Amino acid sequence: MTKIRKAVIPVAGLGTRFLPATKAIPKEMLTIVDRPTIQYIVEEAVASGIEEVILITSEGKAAIENHFDYDFQLDTVLKEKNKVQLREELKNISNLIDIVSVRQKEPLGLGHAIWMARHVVGDEPFIVLLGDDLVRSKVPCCKQMIDLFERVGESIVAVQRVPMDQTHQYGIVEGEETGIERTYKVTHMVEKPAPGSSPVRLSGISWIGRAFPSI
Ligand code: UTP
């Protein structure tokens, strides 16, 4: 089985639920404490052994690519001002990991955004992380998924429990126990079930795909 080396992070959505904050700023660049959300996600990927990030971007998302790029002009100014620690911090961000960008020309949905990565991913397994879904955990969620994939060799979806009265806003999965702790075999999947119609409340937050269908 091939090792998971690549993470696809779709960031091409319009972010309408966060308007007006996201009119000119990508949702993934909104900060939590001292850094943009997307940085936490990329750091999680790095901490989990991922070697390459494939960002699926769209018009107006250049701030995300710029955030992980080296800014020569800024670095020169910081050097003149002797801001050693700040320079080091920015250098670490731009050296975090290799990042490749692919454009999704129209916001045709999350599935389509992931499909845009097929030529860069090739025929190896890959993980999909959402640019705005943070998971707090001692062992990163991404690493837990990679470890599980190495055990079972199947596509995996990490799920979160959502409030019962909000299931109609999510894709919901149902499953049966596999014998591996906290792991279920998906038996049923419904996209945004009608309010009150779903007895379960598990919704996907990140995925491992065994491979893209033949390309
Ligand atoms: P969301 O469902 O959160 O959509 O997408 P959104 O457009 O970002 O936000 P709302 O619903 O308008 O408020 C989940 C992830 O999929 C990406 C988003 O950037 C987000 O990371 N996405 C969504 C794409 O890359 N392309 C799309 O066409 C849709």
JSON list of C-alpha atoms and ligand atoms in Angstrom, two decimals:
[
{"chain": "A", "resi": 1, "resn": "MET", "atom": "CA", "xyz": [0.00, 0.00, 0.00]},
{"chain": "A", "resi": 2, "resn": "THR", "atom": "CA", "xyz": [1.34, 3.48, -0.90]},
{"chain": "A", "resi": 3, "resn": "LYS", "atom": "CA", "xyz": [2.06, 5.96, 1.86]},
{"chain": "A", "resi": 4, "resn": "ILE", "atom": "CA", "xyz": [-0.15, 9.06, 2.09]},
{"chain": "A", "resi": 5, "resn": "ARG", "atom": "CA", "xyz": [2.07, 11.97, 1.08]},
{"chain": "A", "resi": 6, "resn": "LYS", "atom": "CA", "xyz": [-0.37, 14.49, -0.38]},
{"chain": "A", "resi": 7, "resn": "ALA", "atom": "CA", "xyz": [-3.09, 16.60, 1.21]},
{"chain": "A", "resi": 8, "resn": "VAL", "atom": "CA", "xyz": [-5.74, 18.32, -0.88]},
{"chain": "A", "resi": 9, "resn": "ILE", "atom": "CA", "xyz": [-7.15, 21.45, 0.76]},
{"chain": "A", "resi": 10, "resn": "PRO", "atom": "CA", "xyz": [-10.09, 22.99, -1.11]},
{"chain": "A", "resi": 11, "resn": "VAL", "atom": "CA", "xyz": [-10.38, 26.73, -0.40]},
{"chain": "A", "resi": 12, "resn": "ALA", "atom": "CA", "xyz": [-12.33, 27.83, -3.48]},
{"chain": "A", "resi": 13, "resn": "GLY", "atom": "CA", "xyz": [-15.74, 28.25, -1.81]},
{"chain": "A", "resi": 14, "resn": "LEU", "atom": "CA", "xyz": [-17.49, 31.60, -1.59]},
{"chain": "A", "resi": 15, "resn": "GLY", "atom": "CA", "xyz": [-17.82, 31.60, 2.19]},
{"chain": "A", "resi": 16, "resn": "THR", "atom": "CA", "xyz": [-21.27, 33.20, 2.09]},
{"chain": "A", "resi": 17, "resn": "ARG", "atom": "CA", "xyz": [-22.15, 32.20, 5.64]},
{"chain": "A", "resi": 18, "resn": "PHE", "atom": "CA", "xyz": [-19.41, 34.47, 7.01]},
{"chain": "A", "resi": 19, "resn": "LEU", "atom": "CA", "xyz": [-20.36, 37.53, 4.98]},
{"chain": "A", "resi": 20, "resn": "PRO", "atom": "CA", "xyz": [-19.61, 40.41, 5.28]},
{"chain": "A", "resi": 21, "resn": "ALA", "atom": "CA", "xyz": [-16.32, 39.30, 6.93]},
{"chain": "A", "resi": 22, "resn": "THR", "atom": "CA", "xyz": [-15.46, 37.20, 3.86]},
{"chain": "A", "resi": 23, "resn": "LYS", "atom": "CA", "xyz": [-16.35, 39.72, 1.14]},
{"chain": "A", "resi": 24, "resn": "ALA", "atom": "CA", "xyz": [-12.70, 40.64, 0.51]},
{"chain": "A", "resi": 25, "resn": "ILE", "atom": "CA", "xyz": [-10.91, 38.19, 2.81]},
{"chain": "A", "resi": 26, "resn": "PRO", "atom": "CA", "xyz": [-10.97, 34.42, 2.23]},
{"chain": "A", "resi": 27, "resn": "LYS", "atom": "CA", "xyz": [-12.75, 32.58, 5.04]},
{"chain": "A", "resi": 28, "resn": "GLU", "atom": "CA", "xyz": [-9.62, 30.44, 5.52]},
{"chain": "A", "resi": 29, "resn": "MET", "atom": "CA", "xyz": [-7.62, 33.62, 6.32]},
{"chain": "A", "resi": 30, "resn": "LEU", "atom": "CA", "xyz": [-9.83, 34.59, 9.28]},
{"chain": "A", "resi": 31, "resn": "THR", "atom": "CA", "xyz": [-7.62, 34.35, 12.34]},
{"chain": "A", "resi": 32, "resn": "ILE", "atom": "CA", "xyz": [-7.89, 32.28, 15.48]},
{"chain": "A", "resi": 33, "resn": "VAL", "atom": "CA", "xyz": [-5.67, 33.84, 18.18]},
{"chain": "A", "resi": 34, "resn": "ASP", "atom": "CA", "xyz": [-2.48, 34.69, 16.24]},
{"chain": "A", "resi": 35, "resn": "ARG", "atom": "CA", "xyz": [-2.71, 32.94, 12.88]},
{"chain": "A", "resi": 36, "resn": "PRO", "atom": "CA", "xyz": [-5.11, 32.30, 10.01]},
{"chain": "A", "resi": 37, "resn": "THR", "atom": "CA", "xyz": [-7.18, 29.12, 10.17]},
{"chain": "A", "resi": 38, "resn": "ILE", "atom": "CA", "xyz": [-5.50, 27.68, 7.08]},
{"chain": "A", "resi": 39, "resn": "GLN", "atom": "CA", "xyz": [-2.11, 27.82, 8.81]},
{"chain": "A", "resi": 40, "resn": "TYR", "atom": "CA", "xyz": [-3.36, 25.52, 11.59]},
{"chain": "A", "resi": 41, "resn": "ILE", "atom": "CA", "xyz": [-4.57, 23.08, 8.92]},
{"chain": "A", "resi": 42, "resn": "VAL", "atom": "CA", "xyz": [-1.26, 23.10, 7.01]},
{"chain": "A", "resi": 43, "resn": "GLU", "atom": "CA", "xyz": [0.67, 22.73, 10.29]},
{"chain": "A", "resi": 44, "resn": "GLU", "atom": "CA", "xyz": [-1.51, 19.71, 11.15]},
{"chain": "A", "resi": 45, "resn": "ALA", "atom": "CA", "xyz": [-0.71, 18.17, 7.76]},
{"chain": "A", "resi": 46, "resn": "VAL", "atom": "CA", "xyz": [3.02, 18.74, 8.29]},
{"chain": "A", "resi": 47, "resn": "ALA", "atom": "CA", "xyz": [2.87, 17.28, 11.82]},
{"chain": "A", "resi": 48, "resn": "SER", "atom": "CA", "xyz": [1.18, 14.21, 10.32]},
{"chain": "A", "resi": 49, "resn": "GLY", "atom": "CA", "xyz": [3.97, 13.54, 7.82]},
{"chain": "A", "resi": 50, "resn": "ILE", "atom": "CA", "xyz": [2.34, 15.04, 4.70]},
{"chain": "A", "resi": 51, "resn": "GLU", "atom": "CA", "xyz": [4.95, 16.14, 2.14]},
{"chain": "A", "resi": 52, "resn": "GLU", "atom": "CA", "xyz": [2.89, 18.17, -0.34]},
{"chain": "A", "resi": 53, "resn": "VAL", "atom": "CA", "xyz": [-0.22, 20.34, -0.07]},
{"chain": "A", "resi": 54, "resn": "ILE", "atom": "CA", "xyz": [-2.48, 20.88, -3.06]},
{"chain": "A", "resi": 55, "resn": "LEU", "atom": "CA", "xyz": [-4.60, 23.98, -2.58]},
{"chain": "A", "resi": 56, "resn": "ILE", "atom": "CA", "xyz": [-7.73, 24.22, -4.71]},
{"chain": "A", "resi": 57, "resn": "THR", "atom": "CA", "xyz": [-8.16, 27.96, -5.09]},
{"chain": "A", "resi": 58, "resn": "SER", "atom": "CA", "xyz": [-10.28, 30.45, -6.98]},
{"chain": "A", "resi": 59, "resn": "GLU", "atom": "CA", "xyz": [-10.26, 34.12, -7.85]},
{"chain": "A", "resi": 60, "resn": "GLY", "atom": "CA", "xyz": [-9.85, 36.27, -4.77]},
{"chain": "A", "resi": 61, "resn": "LYS", "atom": "CA", "xyz": [-7.95, 33.66, -2.77]},
{"chain": "A", "resi": 62, "resn": "ALA", "atom": "CA", "xyz": [-4.43, 34.90, -3.55]},
{"chain": "A", "resi": 63, "resn": "ALA", "atom": "CA", "xyz": [-4.00, 35.97, 0.10]},
{"chain": "A", "resi": 64, "resn": "ILE", "atom": "CA", "xyz": [-3.80, 32.27, 1.03]},
{"chain": "A", "resi": 65, "resn": "GLU", "atom": "CA", "xyz": [-0.99, 31.54, -1.45]},
{"chain": "A", "resi": 66, "resn": "ASN", "atom": "CA", "xyz": [0.78, 34.76, -0.44]},
{"chain": "A", "resi": 67, "resn": "HIS", "atom": "CA", "xyz": [0.60, 33.81, 3.22]},
{"chain": "A", "resi": 68, "resn": "PHE", "atom": "CA", "xyz": [2.76, 30.72, 2.58]},
{"chain": "A", "resi": 69, "resn": "ASP", "atom": "CA", "xyz": [5.08, 32.47, 0.12]},
{"chain": "A", "resi": 70, "resn": "TYR", "atom": "CA", "xyz": [8.38, 34.23, 0.79]},
{"chain": "A", "resi": 71, "resn": "ASP", "atom": "CA", "xyz": [7.99, 38.03, 0.67]},
{"chain": "A", "resi": 72, "resn": "PHE", "atom": "CA", "xyz": [11.38, 39.45, -0.31]},
{"chain": "A", "resi": 73, "resn": "GLN", "atom": "CA", "xyz": [10.38, 43.10, 0.20]},
{"chain": "A", "resi": 74, "resn": "LEU", "atom": "CA", "xyz": [8.94, 42.50, 3.66]},
{"chain": "A", "resi": 75, "resn": "ASP", "atom": "CA", "xyz": [11.96, 40.42, 4.63]},
{"chain": "A", "resi": 76, "resn": "THR", "atom": "CA", "xyz": [14.31, 43.22, 3.55]},
{"chain": "A", "resi": 77, "resn": "VAL", "atom": "CA", "xyz": [12.42, 45.76, 5.68]},
{"chain": "A", "resi": 78, "resn": "LEU", "atom": "CA", "xyz": [12.41, 43.43, 8.71]},
{"chain": "A", "resi": 79, "resn": "LYS", "atom": "CA", "xyz": [16.13, 42.83, 8.24]},
{"chain": "A", "resi": 80, "resn": "GLU", "atom": "CA", "xyz": [16.82, 46.59, 8.21]},
{"chain": "A", "resi": 81, "resn": "LYS", "atom": "CA", "xyz": [14.79, 46.95, 11.40]},
{"chain": "A", "resi": 82, "resn": "ASN", "atom": "CA", "xyz": [16.63, 44.02, 12.99]},
{"chain": "A", "resi": 83, "resn": "LYS", "atom": "CA", "xyz": [13.39, 42.10, 13.66]},
{"chain": "A", "resi": 84, "resn": "VAL", "atom": "CA", "xyz": [15.16, 38.77, 14.01]},
{"chain": "A", "resi": 85, "resn": "GLN", "atom": "CA", "xyz": [12.38, 36.74, 15.63]},
{"chain": "A", "resi": 86, "resn": "LEU", "atom": "CA", "xyz": [9.69, 37.97, 13.27]},
{"chain": "A", "resi": 87, "resn": "ARG", "atom": "CA", "xyz": [11.86, 37.19, 10.23]},
{"chain": "A", "resi": 88, "resn": "GLU", "atom": "CA", "xyz": [12.45, 33.71, 11.56]},
{"chain": "A", "resi": 89, "resn": "GLU", "atom": "CA", "xyz": [8.73, 33.17, 12.13]},
{"chain": "A", "resi": 90, "resn": "LEU", "atom": "CA", "xyz": [7.84, 34.25, 8.58]},
{"chain": "A", "resi": 91, "resn": "LYS", "atom": "CA", "xyz": [10.64, 32.15, 7.13]},
{"chain": "A", "resi": 92, "resn": "ASN", "atom": "CA", "xyz": [9.30, 29.10, 8.98]},
{"chain": "A", "resi": 93, "resn": "ILE", "atom": "CA", "xyz": [5.83, 29.63, 7.49]},
{"chain": "A", "resi": 94, "resn": "SER", "atom": "CA", "xyz": [7.17, 29.86, 3.92]},
{"chain": "A", "resi": 95, "resn": "ASN", "atom": "CA", "xyz": [9.35, 26.79, 4.48]},
{"chain": "A", "resi": 96, "resn": "LEU", "atom": "CA", "xyz": [6.58, 24.71, 6.06]},
{"chain": "A", "resi": 97, "resn": "ILE", "atom": "CA", "xyz": [5.86, 22.48, 3.07]},
{"chain": "A", "resi": 98, "resn": "ASP", "atom": "CA", "xyz": [5.69, 22.38, -0.74]},
{"chain": "A", "resi": 99, "resn": "ILE", "atom": "CA", "xyz": [2.43, 23.93, -1.88]},
{"chain": "A", "resi": 100, "resn": "VAL", "atom": "CA", "xyz": [0.89, 23.50, -5.33]},
{"chain": "A", "resi": 101, "resn": "SER", "atom": "CA", "xyz": [-2.18, 25.50, -6.38]},
{"chain": "A", "resi": 102, "resn": "VAL", "atom": "CA", "xyz": [-4.89, 24.41, -8.76]},
{"chain": "A", "resi": 103, "resn": "ARG", "atom": "CA", "xyz": [-7.70, 26.72, -9.84]},
{"chain": "A", "resi": 104, "resn": "GLN", "atom": "CA", "xyz": [-11.35, 25.76, -9.60]},
{"chain": "A", "resi": 105, "resn": "LYS", "atom": "CA", "xyz": [-12.75, 28.17, -12.16]},
{"chain": "A", "resi": 106, "resn": "GLU", "atom": "CA", "xyz": [-16.35, 27.98, -10.96]},
{"chain": "A", "resi": 107, "resn": "PRO", "atom": "CA", "xyz": [-17.63, 27.16, -7.46]},
{"chain": "A", "resi": 108, "resn": "LEU", "atom": "CA", "xyz": [-19.24, 23.87, -8.51]},
{"chain": "A", "resi": 109, "resn": "GLY", "atom": "CA", "xyz": [-19.09, 22.34, -5.05]},
{"chain": "A", "resi": 110, "resn": "LEU", "atom": "CA", "xyz": [-16.69, 20.47, -2.78]},
{"chain": "A", "resi": 111, "resn": "GLY", "atom": "CA", "xyz": [-16.68, 17.25, -4.81]},
{"chain": "A", "resi": 112, "resn": "HIS", "atom": "CA", "xyz": [-15.77, 19.15, -7.96]},
{"chain": "A", "resi": 113, "resn": "ALA", "atom": "CA", "xyz": [-13.03, 21.05, -6.08]},
{"chain": "A", "resi": 114, "resn": "ILE", "atom": "CA", "xyz": [-11.44, 17.76, -4.99]},
{"chain": "A", "resi": 115, "resn": "TRP", "atom": "CA", "xyz": [-11.73, 16.40, -8.55]},
{"chain": "A", "resi": 116, "resn": "MET", "atom": "CA", "xyz": [-9.61, 19.38, -9.71]},
{"chain": "A", "resi": 117, "resn": "ALA", "atom": "CA", "xyz": [-6.66, 17.83, -7.85]},
{"chain": "A", "resi": 118, "resn": "ARG", "atom": "CA", "xyz": [-6.70, 14.55, -9.80]},
{"chain": "A", "resi": 119, "resn": "HIS", "atom": "CA", "xyz": [-3.81, 15.32, -12.15]},
{"chain": "A", "resi": 120, "resn": "VAL", "atom": "CA", "xyz": [-1.54, 16.54, -9.35]},
{"chain": "A", "resi": 121, "resn": "VAL", "atom": "CA", "xyz": [-2.44, 13.67, -7.03]},
{"chain": "A", "resi": 122, "resn": "GLY", "atom": "CA", "xyz": [-2.08, 11.01, -9.72]},
{"chain": "A", "resi": 123, "resn": "ASP", "atom": "CA", "xyz": [-2.87, 7.43, -8.72]},
{"chain": "A", "resi": 124, "resn": "GLU", "atom": "CA", "xyz": [-1.78, 7.53, -5.09]},
{"chain": "A", "resi": 125, "resn": "PRO", "atom": "CA", "xyz": [-3.95, 7.76, -1.97]},
{"chain": "A", "resi": 126, "resn": "PHE", "atom": "CA", "xyz": [-4.43, 11.26, -0.56]},
{"chain": "A", "resi": 127, "resn": "ILE", "atom": "CA", "xyz": [-6.09, 13.08, 2.30]},
{"chain": "A", "resi": 128, "resn": "VAL", "atom": "CA", "xyz": [-8.60, 15.92, 1.99]},
{"chain": "A", "resi": 129, "resn": "LEU", "atom": "CA", "xyz": [-8.58, 18.53, 4.75]},
{"chain": "A", "resi": 130, "resn": "LEU", "atom": "CA", "xyz": [-11.06, 21.38, 4.85]},
{"chain": "A", "resi": 131, "resn": "GLY", "atom": "CA", "xyz": [-9.54, 24.82, 5.08]},
{"chain": "A", "resi": 132, "resn": "ASP", "atom": "CA", "xyz": [-11.95, 25.85, 7.81]},
{"chain": "A", "resi": 133, "resn": "ASP", "atom": "CA", "xyz": [-12.41, 22.73, 9.95]},
{"chain": "A", "resi": 134, "resn": "LEU", "atom": "CA", "xyz": [-10.09, 22.60, 12.96]},
{"chain": "A", "resi": 135, "resn": "VAL", "atom": "CA", "xyz": [-9.88, 19.55, 15.21]},
{"chain": "A", "resi": 136, "resn": "ARG", "atom": "CA", "xyz": [-8.24, 19.82, 18.64]},
{"chain": "A", "resi": 137, "resn": "SER", "atom": "CA", "xyz": [-6.47, 16.60, 19.47]},
{"chain": "A", "resi": 138, "resn": "LYS", "atom": "CA", "xyz": [-3.22, 15.42, 21.05]},
{"chain": "A", "resi": 139, "resn": "VAL", "atom": "CA", "xyz": [-2.50, 13.17, 18.05]},
{"chain": "A", "resi": 140, "resn": "PRO", "atom": "CA", "xyz": [-3.57, 15.25, 15.02]},
{"chain": "A", "resi": 141, "resn": "CYS", "atom": "CA", "xyz": [-6.79, 14.02, 13.41]},
{"chain": "A", "resi": 142, "resn": "CYS", "atom": "CA", "xyz": [-4.92, 13.84, 10.08]},
{"chain": "A", "resi": 143, "resn": "LYS", "atom": "CA", "xyz": [-2.29, 11.53, 11.64]},
{"chain": "A", "resi": 144, "resn": "GLN", "atom": "CA", "xyz": [-4.98, 9.34, 13.23]},
{"chain": "A", "resi": 145, "resn": "MET", "atom": "CA", "xyz": [-6.58, 8.91, 9.81]},
{"chain": "A", "resi": 146, "resn": "ILE", "atom": "CA", "xyz": [-3.29, 8.11, 8.09]},
{"chain": "A", "resi": 147, "resn": "ASP", "atom": "CA", "xyz": [-2.52, 5.49, 10.77]},
{"chain": "A", "resi": 148, "resn": "LEU", "atom": "CA", "xyz": [-5.97, 3.94, 10.30]},
{"chain": "A", "resi": 149, "resn": "PHE", "atom": "CA", "xyz": [-5.54, 3.91, 6.52]},
{"chain": "A", "resi": 150, "resn": "GLU", "atom": "CA", "xyz": [-2.27, 2.04, 6.94]},
{"chain": "A", "resi": 151, "resn": "ARG", "atom": "CA", "xyz": [-4.19, -0.57, 8.95]},
{"chain": "A", "resi": 152, "resn": "VAL", "atom": "CA", "xyz": [-7.29, -1.01, 6.80]},
{"chain": "A", "resi": 153, "resn": "GLY", "atom": "CA", "xyz": [-6.28, 0.24, 3.32]},
{"chain": "A", "resi": 154, "resn": "GLU", "atom": "CA", "xyz": [-9.76, 1.66, 2.66]},
{"chain": "A", "resi": 155, "resn": "SER", "atom": "CA", "xyz": [-11.11, 5.14, 2.01]},
{"chain": "A", "resi": 156, "resn": "ILE", "atom": "CA", "xyz": [-11.89, 6.82, 5.34]},
{"chain": "A", "resi": 157, "resn": "VAL", "atom": "CA", "xyz": [-14.00, 9.73, 6.47]},
{"chain": "A", "resi": 158, "resn": "ALA", "atom": "CA", "xyz": [-13.46, 11.41, 9.84]},
{"chain": "A", "resi": 159, "resn": "VAL", "atom": "CA", "xyz": [-16.77, 12.48, 11.33]},
{"chain": "A", "resi": 160, "resn": "GLN", "atom": "CA", "xyz": [-18.02, 14.82, 13.99]},
{"chain": "A", "resi": 161, "resn": "ARG", "atom": "CA", "xyz": [-21.27, 14.71, 15.94]},
{"chain": "A", "resi": 162, "resn": "VAL", "atom": "CA", "xyz": [-23.55, 17.58, 14.97]},
{"chain": "A", "resi": 163, "resn": "PRO", "atom": "CA", "xyz": [-26.51, 18.80, 17.05]},
{"chain": "A", "resi": 164, "resn": "MET", "atom": "CA", "xyz": [-29.64, 16.76, 16.26]},
{"chain": "A", "resi": 165, "resn": "ASP", "atom": "CA", "xyz": [-31.60, 19.86, 15.25]},
{"chain": "A", "resi": 166, "resn": "GLN", "atom": "CA", "xyz": [-28.91, 20.83, 12.71]},
{"chain": "A", "resi": 167, "resn": "THR", "atom": "CA", "xyz": [-28.48, 17.55, 10.77]},
{"chain": "A", "resi": 168, "resn": "HIS", "atom": "CA", "xyz": [-30.38, 19.05, 7.81]},
{"chain": "A", "resi": 169, "resn": "GLN", "atom": "CA", "xyz": [-27.40, 21.38, 7.21]},
{"chain": "A", "resi": 170, "resn": "TYR", "atom": "CA", "xyz": [-24.85, 18.56, 6.80]},
{"chain": "A", "resi": 171, "resn": "GLY", "atom": "CA", "xyz": [-24.02, 15.40, 4.89]},
{"chain": "A", "resi": 172, "resn": "ILE", "atom": "CA", "xyz": [-24.83, 12.63, 7.37]},
{"chain": "A", "resi": 173, "resn": "VAL", "atom": "CA", "xyz": [-23.41, 9.10, 7.50]},
{"chain": "A", "resi": 174, "resn": "GLU", "atom": "CA", "xyz": [-24.62, 5.98, 9.29]},
{"chain": "A", "resi": 175, "resn": "GLY", "atom": "CA", "xyz": [-22.45, 2.96, 10.01]},
{"chain": "A", "resi": 176, "resn": "GLU", "atom": "CA", "xyz": [-21.98, -0.33, 11.81]},
{"chain": "A", "resi": 177, "resn": "GLU", "atom": "CA", "xyz": [-19.16, -1.26, 14.19]},
{"chain": "A", "resi": 178, "resn": "THR", "atom": "CA", "xyz": [-16.05, -2.79, 12.64]},
{"chain": "A", "resi": 179, "resn": "GLY", "atom": "CA", "xyz": [-14.38, -4.09, 15.79]},
{"chain": "A", "resi": 180, "resn": "ILE", "atom": "CA", "xyz": [-11.69, -1.40, 15.52]},
{"chain": "A", "resi": 181, "resn": "GLU", "atom": "CA", "xyz": [-12.16, 1.18, 18.25]},
{"chain": "A", "resi": 182, "resn": "ARG", "atom": "CA", "xyz": [-14.14, 4.29, 17.21]},
{"chain": "A", "resi": 183, "resn": "THR", "atom": "CA", "xyz": [-14.37, 2.98, 13.63]},
{"chain": "A", "resi": 184, "resn": "TYR", "atom": "CA", "xyz": [-17.53, 2.19, 11.68]},
{"chain": "A", "resi": 185, "resn": "LYS", "atom": "CA", "xyz": [-18.21, 0.81, 8.24]},
{"chain": "A", "resi": 186, "resn": "VAL", "atom": "CA", "xyz": [-20.39, 3.35, 6.42]},
{"chain": "A", "resi": 187, "resn": "THR", "atom": "CA", "xyz": [-23.70, 1.76, 5.46]},
{"chain": "A", "resi": 188, "resn": "HIS", "atom": "CA", "xyz": [-25.75, 4.81, 4.55]},
{"chain": "A", "resi": 189, "resn": "MET", "atom": "CA", "xyz": [-25.14, 8.39, 3.53]},
{"chain": "A", "resi": 190, "resn": "VAL", "atom": "CA", "xyz": [-27.64, 11.24, 3.13]},
{"chain": "A", "resi": 191, "resn": "GLU", "atom": "CA", "xyz": [-26.89, 14.78, 2.02]},
{"chain": "A", "resi": 192, "resn": "LYS", "atom": "CA", "xyz": [-28.77, 17.28, 4.20]},
{"chain": "A", "resi": 193, "resn": "PRO", "atom": "CA", "xyz": [-31.60, 15.00, 5.44]},
{"chain": "A", "resi": 194, "resn": "ALA", "atom": "CA", "xyz": [-34.97, 16.71, 5.98]},
{"chain": "A", "resi": 195, "resn": "PRO", "atom": "CA", "xyz": [-35.24, 18.15, 9.54]},
{"chain": "A", "resi": 196, "resn": "GLY", "atom": "CA", "xyz": [-36.06, 15.43, 12.06]},
{"chain": "A", "resi": 197, "resn": "SER", "atom": "CA", "xyz": [-35.76, 12.61, 9.51]},
{"chain": "A", "resi": 198, "resn": "SER", "atom": "CA", "xyz": [-32.30, 11.35, 10.49]},
{"chain": "A", "resi": 199, "resn": "PRO", "atom": "CA", "xyz": [-31.74, 9.23, 13.60]},
{"chain": "A", "resi": 200, "resn": "VAL", "atom": "CA", "xyz": [-27.95, 9.74, 13.36]},
{"chain": "A", "resi": 201, "resn": "ARG", "atom": "CA", "xyz": [-25.82, 12.84, 13.57]},
{"chain": "A", "resi": 202, "resn": "LEU", "atom": "CA", "xyz": [-22.35, 12.05, 12.24]},
{"chain": "A", "resi": 203, "resn": "SER", "atom": "CA", "xyz": [-21.02, 14.41, 9.59]},
{"chain": "A", "resi": 204, "resn": "GLY", "atom": "CA", "xyz": [-17.75, 14.29, 7.62]},
{"chain": "A", "resi": 205, "resn": "ILE", "atom": "CA", "xyz": [-14.88, 16.67, 8.33]},
{"chain": "A", "resi": 206, "resn": "SER", "atom": "CA", "xyz": [-11.96, 15.13, 6.42]},
{"chain": "A", "resi": 207, "resn": "TRP", "atom": "CA", "xyz": [-11.39, 12.25, 4.06]},
{"chain": "A", "resi": 208, "resn": "ILE", "atom": "CA", "xyz": [-8.78, 9.80, 2.84]},
{"chain": "A", "resi": 209, "resn": "GLY", "atom": "CA", "xyz": [-9.32, 8.61, -0.70]},
{"chain": "A", "resi": 210, "resn": "ARG", "atom": "CA", "xyz": [-7.71, 5.31, -1.68]},
{"chain": "A", "resi": 211, "resn": "ALA", "atom": "CA", "xyz": [-7.32, 6.74, -5.20]},
{"chain": "A", "resi": 212, "resn": "PHE", "atom": "CA", "xyz": [-9.13, 8.86, -7.77]},
{"chain": "A", "resi": 213, "resn": "PRO", "atom": "CA", "xyz": [-11.17, 6.82, -10.24]},
{"chain": "A", "resi": 214, "resn": "SER", "atom": "CA", "xyz": [-8.98, 6.07, -13.28]},
{"chain": "A", "resi": 215, "resn": "ILE", "atom": "CA", "xyz": [-8.01, 9.34, -14.97]},
{"chain": "B", "resi": 1, "resn": "UTP", "atom": "P1", "xyz": [-18.50, 25.05, 2.39]},
{"chain": "B", "resi": 1, "resn": "UTP", "atom": "O1", "xyz": [-19.66, 24.13, 2.36]},
{"chain": "B", "resi": 1, "resn": "UTP", "atom": "O2", "xyz": [-18.07, 25.56, 3.72]},
{"chain": "B", "resi": 1, "resn": "UTP", "atom": "O3", "xyz": [-18.79, 26.23, 1.36]},
{"chain": "B", "resi": 1, "resn": "UTP", "atom": "O4", "xyz": [-17.31, 24.32, 1.67]},
{"chain": "B", "resi": 1, "resn": "UTP", "atom": "P2", "xyz": [-18.23, 27.71, 1.28]},
{"chain": "B", "resi": 1, "resn": "UTP", "atom": "O5", "xyz": [-18.52, 28.21, -0.09]},
{"chain": "B", "resi": 1, "resn": "UTP", "atom": "O6", "xyz": [-16.79, 27.79, 1.70]},
{"chain": "B", "resi": 1, "resn": "UTP", "atom": "O7", "xyz": [-19.04, 28.49, 2.36]},
{"chain": "B", "resi": 1, "resn": "UTP", "atom": "P3", "xyz": [-20.60, 28.92, 2.35]},
{"chain": "B", "resi": 1, "resn": "UTP", "atom": "O8", "xyz": [-21.41, 27.64, 2.34]},
{"chain": "B", "resi": 1, "resn": "UTP", "atom": "O9", "xyz": [-20.84, 29.77, 1.14]},
{"chain": "B", "resi": 1, "resn": "UTP", "atom": "O10", "xyz": [-20.72, 29.71, 3.62]},
{"chain": "B", "resi": 1, "resn": "UTP", "atom": "C1", "xyz": [-16.47, 23.38, 2.31]},
{"chain": "B", "resi": 1, "resn": "UTP", "atom": "C2", "xyz": [-15.07, 23.54, 1.77]},
{"chain": "B", "resi": 1, "resn": "UTP", "atom": "O11", "xyz": [-15.08, 23.30, 0.36]},
{"chain": "B", "resi": 1, "resn": "UTP", "atom": "C3", "xyz": [-14.52, 24.39, -0.33]},
{"chain": "B", "resi": 1, "resn": "UTP", "atom": "C4", "xyz": [-14.65, 25.58, 0.59]},
{"chain": "B", "resi": 1, "resn": "UTP", "atom": "O12", "xyz": [-13.64, 26.55, 0.33]},
{"chain": "B", "resi": 1, "resn": "UTP", "atom": "C5", "xyz": [-14.51, 24.94, 1.97]},
{"chain": "B", "resi": 1, "resn": "UTP", "atom": "O13", "xyz": [-13.16, 24.80, 2.35]},
{"chain": "B", "resi": 1, "resn": "UTP", "atom": "N1", "xyz": [-15.27, 24.57, -1.59]},
{"chain": "B", "resi": 1, "resn": "UTP", "atom": "C6", "xyz": [-16.62, 24.64, -1.59]},
{"chain": "B", "resi": 1, "resn": "UTP", "atom": "C7", "xyz": [-14.56, 24.67, -2.77]},
{"chain": "B", "resi": 1, "resn": "UTP", "atom": "O14", "xyz": [-13.30, 24.61, -2.79]},
{"chain": "B", "resi": 1, "resn": "UTP", "atom": "N2", "xyz": [-15.25, 24.82, -3.93]},
{"chain": "B", "resi": 1, "resn": "UTP", "atom": "C8", "xyz": [-16.60, 24.88, -3.98]},
{"chain": "B", "resi": 1, "resn": "UTP", "atom": "O15", "xyz": [-17.17, 25.02, -5.10]},
{"chain": "B", "resi": 1, "resn": "UTP", "atom": "C9", "xyz": [-17.30, 24.79, -2.77]}
]
